[in-house]
Coordinates of C-alpha atoms and ligand atoms in Angstrom, one line a residue:
X1 CA 138.0 -117.3 17.3
X2 CA 141.4 -117.8 15.8
X3 CA 142.4 -116.3 12.4
X4 CA 145.3 -118.8 11.9
X5 CA 143.0 -121.8 12.5
X6 CA 140.4 -120.5 10.1
X7 CA 143.0 -119.8 7.4
X8 CA 144.6 -123.3 7.9
X9 CA 141.3 -125.2 7.9
X10 CA 140.0 -123.3 4.8
X11 CA 142.9 -124.2 2.6
X12 CA 142.4 -120.9 0.7
X13 CA 144.8 -118.0 0.1
X14 CA 142.4 -115.6 1.8
X15 CA 143.9 -113.3 4.5
X16 CA 141.9 -113.9 7.7
X17 CA 141.4 -111.4 10.5
X18 CA 139.4 -111.7 13.7
X19 CA 138.3 -108.9 15.9
X20 CA 136.4 -109.1 19.2
X21 CA 134.0 -106.3 18.4
X22 CA 133.3 -103.8 15.6
X23 CA 130.4 -101.8 14.3
X24 CA 130.1 -103.3 10.8
X25 CA 132.6 -105.7 9.1
X26 CA 131.4 -104.4 5.8
X27 CA 132.1 -100.8 6.7
X28 CA 135.5 -101.8 8.0
X29 CA 136.6 -103.6 4.8
X30 CA 135.0 -101.0 2.5
X31 CA 137.1 -98.3 4.2
X32 CA 140.2 -100.3 3.6
X33 CA 139.4 -101.5 0.0
X34 CA 142.0 -99.3 -1.7
X35 CA 144.8 -100.8 0.5
X36 CA 143.8 -104.5 0.4
X37 CA 146.4 -106.7 -1.2
X38 CA 144.2 -109.7 -1.9
X39 CA 141.0 -111.4 -0.8
X40 CA 140.4 -110.7 2.9
X41 CA 138.0 -112.2 5.5
X42 CA 137.1 -110.1 8.5
X43 CA 135.3 -111.9 11.3
X44 CA 133.7 -110.0 14.2
X45 CA 132.9 -112.0 17.3
X46 CA 130.4 -109.3 18.0
X47 CA 129.0 -106.8 15.5
X48 CA 127.2 -103.9 17.0
X49 CA 125.9 -102.0 14.0
X50 CA 125.3 -104.7 11.3
X51 CA 123.9 -103.4 8.1
X52 CA 121.1 -104.8 5.9
X53 CA 119.9 -103.5 2.5
X54 CA 118.6 -100.0 2.1
X55 CA 119.7 -98.8 5.5
X56 CA 118.1 -101.7 7.4
X57 CA 119.9 -103.3 10.4
X58 CA 121.2 -106.7 11.0
X59 CA 121.0 -107.6 14.7
X60 CA 123.0 -110.2 16.5
X61 CA 123.7 -111.2 20.1
X62 CA 127.3 -111.7 21.2
X63 CA 128.3 -115.4 20.9
X64 CA 125.1 -116.4 19.2
X65 CA 125.9 -115.7 15.6
X66 CA 128.6 -115.7 13.0
X67 CA 129.2 -112.3 11.5
X68 CA 131.8 -111.6 8.9
X69 CA 132.7 -110.0 5.6
X70 CA 134.8 -111.2 2.7
X71 CA 136.4 -108.7 0.4
X72 CA 137.0 -110.1 -3.2
X73 CA 138.3 -108.3 -6.2
X74 CA 136.6 -108.8 -9.6
X75 CA 137.9 -107.6 -12.9
X76 CA 134.3 -107.4 -14.2
X77 CA 131.9 -104.6 -14.9
X78 CA 129.4 -103.8 -12.1
X79 CA 126.4 -105.1 -14.0
X80 CA 128.0 -108.6 -14.3
X81 CA 127.9 -108.7 -10.4
X82 CA 124.1 -108.5 -10.3
X83 CA 123.7 -112.3 -9.6
X84 CA 126.5 -112.3 -7.0
X85 CA 124.2 -112.2 -3.8
X86 CA 122.4 -115.2 -5.2
X87 CA 125.6 -117.1 -6.0
X88 CA 126.7 -116.4 -2.4
X89 CA 123.4 -117.9 -1.2
X90 CA 124.1 -121.1 -3.2
X91 CA 127.6 -121.3 -1.7
X92 CA 126.3 -120.8 1.9
X93 CA 123.6 -123.4 1.3
X94 CA 126.2 -125.9 0.1
X95 CA 128.5 -125.3 3.1
X96 CA 125.6 -125.5 5.6
X97 CA 124.3 -128.7 4.0
X98 CA 127.8 -130.2 4.4
X99 CA 127.6 -129.4 8.1
X100 CA 124.2 -131.1 8.3
X101 CA 121.8 -128.1 8.1
X102 CA 119.4 -127.9 5.1
X103 CA 118.4 -124.4 4.1
X104 CA 116.4 -122.8 1.3
X105 CA 116.9 -119.5 -0.5
X106 CA 114.6 -116.5 -0.7
X107 CA 115.2 -114.0 -3.5
X108 CA 117.3 -112.1 -3.6
X109 CA 119.6 -112.4 -0.6
X110 CA 118.2 -114.4 2.3
X111 CA 118.9 -117.9 3.6
X112 CA 115.9 -119.6 5.3
X113 CA 115.6 -122.5 7.6
X114 CA 112.1 -124.0 8.2
X115 CA 110.7 -120.7 6.7
X116 CA 112.5 -118.4 9.1
X117 CA 115.5 -116.2 8.2
X118 CA 118.7 -117.9 9.2
X119 CA 121.2 -115.7 7.4
X120 CA 121.4 -112.5 5.4
X121 CA 123.8 -111.4 2.7
X122 CA 124.7 -107.8 2.0
X123 CA 127.1 -107.0 -0.8
X124 CA 128.6 -103.5 -1.1
X125 CA 131.0 -102.6 -3.8
X126 CA 133.8 -100.1 -4.4
X127 CA 135.4 -99.3 -7.8
X128 CA 139.1 -99.8 -7.9
X129 CA 141.9 -99.6 -10.6
X130 CA 141.1 -102.5 -13.0
X131 CA 137.8 -103.6 -11.5
X132 CA 135.7 -103.7 -8.4
X133 CA 136.0 -104.7 -4.8
X134 CA 132.9 -106.6 -3.6
X135 CA 132.6 -106.7 0.1
X136 CA 130.3 -109.6 0.9
X137 CA 128.8 -109.3 4.4
X138 CA 127.1 -112.3 6.0
X139 CA 125.3 -112.8 9.3
X140 CA 124.3 -116.3 10.3
X141 CA 122.2 -116.9 13.4
X142 CA 123.5 -119.8 15.4
X143 CA 121.2 -119.4 18.4
X144 CA 118.3 -117.1 18.3
X145 CA 117.5 -115.8 21.8
X146 CA 113.8 -114.9 22.4
X147 CA 114.7 -111.3 23.2
X148 CA 116.4 -110.8 19.9
X149 CA 113.6 -112.5 18.0
X150 CA 111.2 -110.1 19.6
X151 CA 113.3 -107.1 18.6
X152 CA 113.6 -108.3 15.0
X153 CA 109.8 -108.9 14.8
X154 CA 109.9 -111.2 11.8
X155 CA 110.1 -114.9 11.2
X156 CA 113.7 -115.8 12.1
X157 CA 115.6 -119.1 12.6
X158 CA 118.6 -120.3 14.5
X159 CA 120.7 -123.4 13.9
X160 CA 121.6 -125.0 17.3
X161 CA 123.4 -127.8 15.5
X162 CA 125.9 -125.3 14.1
X163 CA 126.1 -123.5 17.4
X164 CA 127.7 -126.5 19.0
X165 CA 130.3 -126.9 16.2
X166 CA 133.9 -125.6 16.5
X167 CA 133.5 -122.0 15.3
X168 CA 136.8 -121.9 13.5
X169 CA 136.0 -125.1 11.6
X170 CA 132.6 -123.8 10.7
X171 CA 133.9 -120.5 9.5
X172 CA 136.7 -122.3 7.5
X173 CA 134.1 -124.5 5.8
X174 CA 132.0 -121.5 4.8
X175 CA 135.1 -119.6 3.6
X176 CA 136.2 -122.5 1.4
X177 CA 132.8 -122.8 -0.1
X178 CA 132.6 -119.0 -0.8
X179 CA 136.1 -118.8 -2.3
X180 CA 135.3 -121.7 -4.7
X181 CA 131.9 -120.1 -5.6
X182 CA 133.5 -116.7 -6.2
X183 CA 136.1 -118.2 -8.5
X184 CA 133.4 -120.0 -10.4
X185 CA 131.3 -116.8 -10.6
X186 CA 134.3 -114.9 -12.0
X187 CA 134.8 -117.6 -14.7
X188 CA 131.2 -118.5 -15.6
X189 CA 128.9 -115.8 -14.2
X190 CA 125.6 -116.5 -12.4
X191 CA 124.4 -118.8 -15.2
X192 CA 126.6 -121.5 -13.6
X193 CA 124.5 -121.2 -10.4
X194 CA 120.9 -120.6 -11.6
X195 CA 119.9 -124.3 -11.7
X196 CA 121.3 -124.8 -8.2
X197 CA 119.6 -121.6 -6.9
X198 CA 116.2 -122.8 -8.4
X199 CA 116.5 -126.2 -6.7
X200 CA 117.0 -124.3 -3.3
X201 CA 114.2 -121.8 -4.0
X202 CA 112.0 -121.5 -0.9
X203 CA 109.0 -119.9 -2.5
X204 CA 108.8 -121.7 -5.9
X205 CA 105.2 -121.7 -7.2
X206 CA 104.0 -119.5 -4.3
X207 CA 101.9 -116.4 -4.7
X208 CA 104.1 -113.4 -3.8
X209 CA 104.2 -109.6 -4.1
X210 CA 107.1 -107.3 -4.9
X211 CA 107.1 -104.3 -2.7
X212 CA 108.8 -101.0 -3.3
X213 CA 108.9 -98.9 -0.2
X214 CA 105.9 -100.8 1.1
X215 CA 103.8 -100.4 -2.0
X216 CA 102.9 -103.4 -4.2
X217 CA 104.7 -103.1 -7.5
X218 CA 103.9 -106.6 -8.8
X219 CA 101.8 -109.5 -7.8
X220 CA 102.3 -113.1 -9.2
X221 CA 103.6 -116.6 -8.8
X222 CA 107.3 -117.0 -8.0
X223 CA 108.9 -119.0 -10.8
X224 CA 112.6 -119.0 -9.9
X225 CA 115.4 -117.0 -11.3
X226 CA 117.0 -116.5 -14.8
X227 CA 120.7 -116.7 -15.7
X228 CA 121.3 -113.2 -14.5
X229 CA 119.6 -113.7 -11.1
X230 CA 116.4 -111.8 -11.9
X231 CA 113.3 -113.1 -10.3
X232 CA 110.8 -114.7 -12.8
X233 CA 107.2 -113.7 -11.8
X234 CA 104.1 -115.1 -13.5
X235 CA 101.6 -112.3 -13.4
X236 CA 98.2 -111.8 -15.0
X237 CA 99.9 -110.0 -17.9
X238 CA 102.4 -112.8 -18.4
X239 CA 105.9 -113.6 -17.2
X240 CA 108.0 -110.7 -16.1
X241 CA 111.5 -110.4 -14.7
X242 CA 112.3 -108.4 -11.6
X243 CA 115.7 -106.9 -10.8
X244 CA 116.8 -106.9 -7.2
X245 CA 117.4 -103.2 -6.7
X246 CA 115.8 -102.2 -3.5
X247 CA 112.6 -104.1 -3.9
X248 CA 111.4 -106.7 -1.3
X249 CA 109.7 -110.0 -1.9
X250 CA 106.9 -111.1 0.4
X251 CA 104.5 -114.0 0.5
X252 CA 101.0 -112.8 -0.6
X253 CA 98.5 -112.8 2.2
X254 CA 95.4 -114.5 1.1
Ligands
ATP1 P1 113.5 -108.1 2.4 O1 112.9 -109.3 3.0 O2 112.7 -106.9 2.4 O3 114.1 -108.4 1.1 P2 116.0 -107.9 3.1 O4 116.3 -109.3 2.8 O5 116.4 -106.9 2.1 O6 114.5 -107.7 3.4 P3 118.1 -107.4 4.7 O7 118.3 -105.9 4.4 O8 118.8 -108.4 3.9 O9 116.6 -107.6 4.5 O10 118.2 -107.6 6.2 C1 117.7 -106.7 7.1 C2 116.4 -107.2 7.7 O11 116.6 -108.5 8.3 C3 116.0 -106.4 8.9 O12 115.2 -105.3 8.5 C4 115.2 -107.4 9.8 O13 113.9 -107.5 9.4 C5 115.9 -108.7 9.5 N1 116.9 -109.1 10.5 C6 117.8 -108.3 11.2 N2 118.6 -109.1 12.0 C7 118.2 -110.3 11.8 C8 118.7 -111.6 12.3 N3 119.7 -111.7 13.2 N4 118.1 -112.7 11.8 C9 117.1 -112.6 10.9 N5 116.6 -111.5 10.4 C10 117.2 -110.4 10.8

């Protein structure tokens, strides 16, 4: 992939870097956060130690996925970034739809295609003078080889349509959509995204459970998200709101 082509196609002022291989693009940008001069995109053609939430791993096969991180500075308190992973999901869905691939969103941070996980988002932050650096890590499956699917052991998806697109143009389209969404998020917060998120909600009206370390914390019907990105859950005791934290959402097995 070519950093110059990505930057030119994206029409943003984000600095773009491409490396052939690294452990984790999130780890790389986080370690450099104090010296970054502006928004920075780091693309790895192969990521060997991709991270998920709570120490989980993001696996990818070389050449079959798009793995990158975008570092973005916010002059906002940390609690106002709670809805950021969801806003990023909306931006990704918009960019992919423009490329001809329809996706849905699973709370809090997954992008699904035909029910399988197509992309994951992991945001890590670092305090800085005057605000916070958010490092937004994204992995998108383009092709999903059987061997990788077996290793992941969960319902996954690929997008062969995206796999045959020019990689730099695809990356640039996603970068442009993310940059626009992050500016909007800075101005208006997650409230500006909640209606769009709810229209893309994969599990609206479905029976679900919230798991904390494998134990069921709540059980109810998924009813979308509120203006701060909390999940609305209709339980026997009434409607509750769930903060993302480290909990997991699963479909209830009947
Ligand atoms: P949960 O569903 O519990 O909320 P999560 O969304 O927090 O999980 P992440 O931490 O975002 O999960 O992503 C890591 C998980 O994604 C891994 O534990 C694995 O199950 C799954 N995974 C890893 N690599 C891939 C991939 N290439 N495609 C799809 N899913 C993957």
